[in-house]
């Protein structure tokens, strides 16, 4: 479980860095929604 938590925290940090580089709020929101949808699909696939 510690490895999963570390993996999640690492990718949250990567996302924060990418978020700082994006130019405006609309692109940040679209990117976040897209990542949530892809993550949900990957998590729930069988």
Coordinates of C-alpha atoms in Angstrom, one line a residue:
X1 CA 0.0 0.0 0.0
X2 CA 2.9 2.4 0.7
X3 CA 4.1 1.9 -2.9
X4 CA 0.7 2.8 -4.3
X5 CA 0.5 5.9 -2.1
X6 CA 4.0 6.9 -3.2
X7 CA 3.1 6.4 -6.9
X8 CA 0.0 8.5 -6.5
X9 CA 1.9 11.3 -4.7
X10 CA 4.6 11.3 -7.4
X11 CA 2.0 11.8 -10.2
X12 CA 0.1 14.4 -8.2
X13 CA 3.4 16.4 -8.0
X14 CA 4.0 15.9 -11.8
X15 CA 0.5 17.2 -12.4
X16 CA 1.1 20.3 -10.3
X17 CA 4.2 21.1 -12.3
X18 CA 2.4 20.6 -15.6
X19 CA -0.5 22.8 -14.3
X20 CA 1.9 25.6 -13.5
X21 CA 3.2 25.5 -17.2
X22 CA -0.3 25.7 -18.8
X23 CA -1.3 29.2 -19.9
X24 CA -4.9 29.6 -18.8
X25 CA -7.5 28.2 -16.5
X26 CA -9.7 26.7 -19.2
X27 CA -6.9 24.5 -20.5
X28 CA -6.0 23.5 -16.9
X29 CA -9.6 22.4 -16.2
X30 CA -9.9 20.5 -19.5
X31 CA -6.6 18.7 -18.8
X32 CA -7.8 17.8 -15.3
X33 CA -11.1 16.5 -16.4
X34 CA -9.4 14.4 -19.2
X35 CA -7.0 12.9 -16.7
X36 CA -9.8 12.0 -14.3
X37 CA -11.7 10.3 -17.1
X38 CA -8.7 8.4 -18.3
X39 CA -7.7 7.4 -14.8
X40 CA -11.3 6.1 -14.1
X41 CA -11.3 4.1 -17.3
X42 CA -7.9 2.6 -16.4
X43 CA -8.9 1.9 -12.8
X44 CA -12.2 0.2 -13.7
X45 CA -11.1 -1.8 -16.7
X46 CA -11.3 -5.6 -16.2

